[in-house]
Tab-separated table of C-alpha atoms in Angstrom:
chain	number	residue	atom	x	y	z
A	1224	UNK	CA	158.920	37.171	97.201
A	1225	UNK	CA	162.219	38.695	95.909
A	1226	UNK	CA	163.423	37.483	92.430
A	1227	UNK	CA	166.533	34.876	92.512
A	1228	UNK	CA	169.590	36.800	91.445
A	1229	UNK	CA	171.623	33.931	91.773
A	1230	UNK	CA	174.458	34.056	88.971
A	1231	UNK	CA	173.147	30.533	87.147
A	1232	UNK	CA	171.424	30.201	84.410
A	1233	UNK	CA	171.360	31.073	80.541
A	1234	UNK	CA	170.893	34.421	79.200
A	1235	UNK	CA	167.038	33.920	78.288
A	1236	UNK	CA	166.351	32.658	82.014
A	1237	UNK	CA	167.945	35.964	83.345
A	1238	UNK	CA	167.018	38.037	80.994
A	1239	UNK	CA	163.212	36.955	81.917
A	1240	UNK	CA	163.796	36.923	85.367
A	1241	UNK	CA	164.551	40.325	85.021
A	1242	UNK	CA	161.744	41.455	83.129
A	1243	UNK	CA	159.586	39.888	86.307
A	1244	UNK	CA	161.552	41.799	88.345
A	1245	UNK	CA	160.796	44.628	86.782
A	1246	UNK	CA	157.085	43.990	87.251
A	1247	UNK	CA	157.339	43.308	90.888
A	1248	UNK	CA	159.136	46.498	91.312
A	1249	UNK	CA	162.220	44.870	92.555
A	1250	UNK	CA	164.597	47.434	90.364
A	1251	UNK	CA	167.910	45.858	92.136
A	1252	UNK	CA	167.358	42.025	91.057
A	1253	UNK	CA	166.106	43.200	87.998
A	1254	UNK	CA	169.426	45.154	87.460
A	1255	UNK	CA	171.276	42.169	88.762
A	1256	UNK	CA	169.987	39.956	86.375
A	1257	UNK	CA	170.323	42.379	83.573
A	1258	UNK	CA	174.075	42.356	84.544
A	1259	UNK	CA	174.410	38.079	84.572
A	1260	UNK	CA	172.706	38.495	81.273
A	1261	UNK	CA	175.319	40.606	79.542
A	1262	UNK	CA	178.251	38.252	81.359
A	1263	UNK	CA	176.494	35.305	79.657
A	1264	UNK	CA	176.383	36.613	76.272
A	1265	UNK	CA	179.546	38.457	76.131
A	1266	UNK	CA	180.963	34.927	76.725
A	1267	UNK	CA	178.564	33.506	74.020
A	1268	UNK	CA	179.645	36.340	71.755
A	1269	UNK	CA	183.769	35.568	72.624
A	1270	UNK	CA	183.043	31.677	71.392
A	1271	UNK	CA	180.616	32.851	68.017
A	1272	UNK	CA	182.405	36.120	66.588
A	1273	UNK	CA	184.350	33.829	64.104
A	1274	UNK	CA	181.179	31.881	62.971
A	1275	UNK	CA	179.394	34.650	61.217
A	1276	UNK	CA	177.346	37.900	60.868
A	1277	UNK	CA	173.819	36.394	61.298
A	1278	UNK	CA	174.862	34.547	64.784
A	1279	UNK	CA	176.461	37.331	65.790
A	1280	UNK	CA	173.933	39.824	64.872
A	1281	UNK	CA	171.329	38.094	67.185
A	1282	UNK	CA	173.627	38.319	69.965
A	1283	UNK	CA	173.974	42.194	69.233
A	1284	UNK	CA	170.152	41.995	69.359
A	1285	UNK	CA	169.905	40.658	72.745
A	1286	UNK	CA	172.999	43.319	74.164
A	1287	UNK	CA	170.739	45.960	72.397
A	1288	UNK	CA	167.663	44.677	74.261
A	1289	UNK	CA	169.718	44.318	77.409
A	1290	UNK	CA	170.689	48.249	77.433
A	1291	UNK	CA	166.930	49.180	77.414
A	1292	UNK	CA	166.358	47.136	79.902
A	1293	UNK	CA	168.478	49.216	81.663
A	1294	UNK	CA	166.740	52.401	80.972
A	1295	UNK	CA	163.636	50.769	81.511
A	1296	UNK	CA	164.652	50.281	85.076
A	1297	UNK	CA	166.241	53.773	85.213
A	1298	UNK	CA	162.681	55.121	84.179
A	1299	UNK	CA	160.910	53.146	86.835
A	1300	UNK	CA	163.023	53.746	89.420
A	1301	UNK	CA	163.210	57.131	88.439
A	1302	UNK	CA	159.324	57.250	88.606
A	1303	UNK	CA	158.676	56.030	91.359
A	1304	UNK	CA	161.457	57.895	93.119
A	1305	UNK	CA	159.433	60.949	92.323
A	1306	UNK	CA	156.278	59.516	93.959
A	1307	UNK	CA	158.337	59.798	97.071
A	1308	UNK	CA	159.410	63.517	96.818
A	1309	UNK	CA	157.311	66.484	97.488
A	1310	UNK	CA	155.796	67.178	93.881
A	1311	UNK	CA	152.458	67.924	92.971
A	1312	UNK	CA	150.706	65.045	90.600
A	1313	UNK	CA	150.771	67.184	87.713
A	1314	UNK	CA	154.906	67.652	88.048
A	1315	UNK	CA	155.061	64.359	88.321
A	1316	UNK	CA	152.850	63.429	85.279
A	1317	UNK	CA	155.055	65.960	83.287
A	1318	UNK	CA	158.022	64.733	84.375
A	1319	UNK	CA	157.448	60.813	83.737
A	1320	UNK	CA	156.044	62.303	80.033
A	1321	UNK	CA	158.669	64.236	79.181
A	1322	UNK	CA	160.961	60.711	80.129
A	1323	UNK	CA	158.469	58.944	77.946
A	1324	UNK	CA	158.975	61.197	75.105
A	1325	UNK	CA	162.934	61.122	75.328
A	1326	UNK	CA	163.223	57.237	75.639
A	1327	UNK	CA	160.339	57.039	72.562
A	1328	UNK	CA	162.826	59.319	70.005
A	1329	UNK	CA	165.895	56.984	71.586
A	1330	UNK	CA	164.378	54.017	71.105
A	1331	UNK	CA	162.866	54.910	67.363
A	1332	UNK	CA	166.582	55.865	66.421
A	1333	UNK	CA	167.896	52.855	67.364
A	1334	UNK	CA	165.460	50.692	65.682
A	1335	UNK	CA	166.260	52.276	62.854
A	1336	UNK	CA	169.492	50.741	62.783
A	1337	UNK	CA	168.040	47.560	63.426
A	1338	UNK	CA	167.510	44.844	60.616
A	1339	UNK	CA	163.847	45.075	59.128
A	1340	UNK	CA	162.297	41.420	60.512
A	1341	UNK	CA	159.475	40.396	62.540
A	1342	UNK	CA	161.495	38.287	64.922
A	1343	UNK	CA	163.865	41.476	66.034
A	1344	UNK	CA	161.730	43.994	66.085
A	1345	UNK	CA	158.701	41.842	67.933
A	1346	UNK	CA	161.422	41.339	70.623
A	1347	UNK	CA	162.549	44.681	71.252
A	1348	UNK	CA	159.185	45.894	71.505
A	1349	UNK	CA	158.425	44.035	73.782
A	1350	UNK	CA	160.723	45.437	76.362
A	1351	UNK	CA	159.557	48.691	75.009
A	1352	UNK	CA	155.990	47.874	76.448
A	1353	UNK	CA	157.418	47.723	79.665
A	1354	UNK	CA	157.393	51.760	79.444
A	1355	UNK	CA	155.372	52.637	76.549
A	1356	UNK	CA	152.080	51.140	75.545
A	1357	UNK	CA	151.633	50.778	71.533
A	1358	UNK	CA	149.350	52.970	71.010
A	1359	UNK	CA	152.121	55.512	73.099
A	1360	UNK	CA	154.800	54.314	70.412
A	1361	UNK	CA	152.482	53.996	67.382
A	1362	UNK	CA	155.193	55.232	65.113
A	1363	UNK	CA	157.146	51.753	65.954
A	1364	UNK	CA	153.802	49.929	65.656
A	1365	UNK	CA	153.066	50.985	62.174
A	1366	UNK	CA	156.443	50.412	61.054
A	1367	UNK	CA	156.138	46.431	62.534
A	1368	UNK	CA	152.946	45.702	61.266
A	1369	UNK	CA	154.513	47.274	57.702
A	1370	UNK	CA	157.483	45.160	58.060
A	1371	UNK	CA	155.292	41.745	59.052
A	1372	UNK	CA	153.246	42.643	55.850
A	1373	UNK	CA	156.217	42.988	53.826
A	1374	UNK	CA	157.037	39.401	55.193
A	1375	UNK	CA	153.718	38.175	54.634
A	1376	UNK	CA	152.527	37.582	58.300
A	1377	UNK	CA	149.319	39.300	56.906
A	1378	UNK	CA	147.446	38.413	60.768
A	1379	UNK	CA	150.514	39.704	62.422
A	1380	UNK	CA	149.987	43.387	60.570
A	1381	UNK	CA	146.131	43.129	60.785
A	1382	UNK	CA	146.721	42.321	64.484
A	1383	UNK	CA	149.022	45.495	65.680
A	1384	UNK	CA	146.744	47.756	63.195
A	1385	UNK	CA	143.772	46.645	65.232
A	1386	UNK	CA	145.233	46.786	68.816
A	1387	UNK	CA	146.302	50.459	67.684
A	1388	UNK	CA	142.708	51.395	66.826
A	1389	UNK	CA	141.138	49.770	69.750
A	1390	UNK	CA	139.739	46.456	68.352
């Protein structure tokens, strides 16, 4: 069953329809949806930019989260593009590695212009588990569960620590 890419809905309801896209393999919806998403907040953003800083920063949140959707898409696709061309497993596993690596030092550079809270950075790593497992991008880890003990969401930090270890 293809994903819906009808142009209704709110930004969340695209936004997660596209992230089940994405898990289906259905990179077109999934880019479809990422699309309506942006449309629906750069209209939300047009009515809010006079309101303030913090409404508007969340809004910059979600475009941020919307343009690694994008690459998350342009990795899979990418990927599985590969499967279908004639390289040996091991070119391929170096390839989609080396793609892993880039998008990991990206990804790390942005969040480092990202506020320091729990609620943004537990959202954009989630989209970055669509390509890269924790333990993959433990340098992000540690820095979450630092910043969730800084905020004192002491089971949070426990938590990542002890996914990243194995427990």
């Amino acid at each position: 069953a293809v994903v819906s890419t009808q142009s209704t809905g709110s930004y969340q309801k695209n936004f997660f329809s596209a992230v089940i896209a994405i898990e289906k393999k259905e990179y077109e919806a999934a880019q479809d949806l990422i699309n309506q998403s942006r449309e629906t907040l750069d209209q939300e953003i047009t009515v809010i930019v006079k309101e303030g800083y913090h409404r508007l920063y969340t809004k910059i949140v979600d475009m941020h989260m919307l343009s690694e959707m994008e690459e998350v898409v342009a990795f899979k696709k990418g990927y599985y593009s590969n499967c279908r061309e004639n390289k040996t497993e091991s070119e391929m596993i170096n390839k989609r590695n080396e793609r892993k690596d880039r998008l990991r030092e990206v990804w790390w550079q942005r969040l480092q212009g990202c506020q320091r809270n729990v609620n943004d950075w537990s959202r954009i790593l989630e989209v970055h588990k669509l390509v890269l497992s924790p333990k993959e991008d433990e340098r992000a880890w540690l820095k979450f569960s630092s910043i969730a003990r800084r905020e004192g969401r002491l089971d949070l930090s426990k938590r990542i620590l002890l996914d990243l270890i194995g427990k």
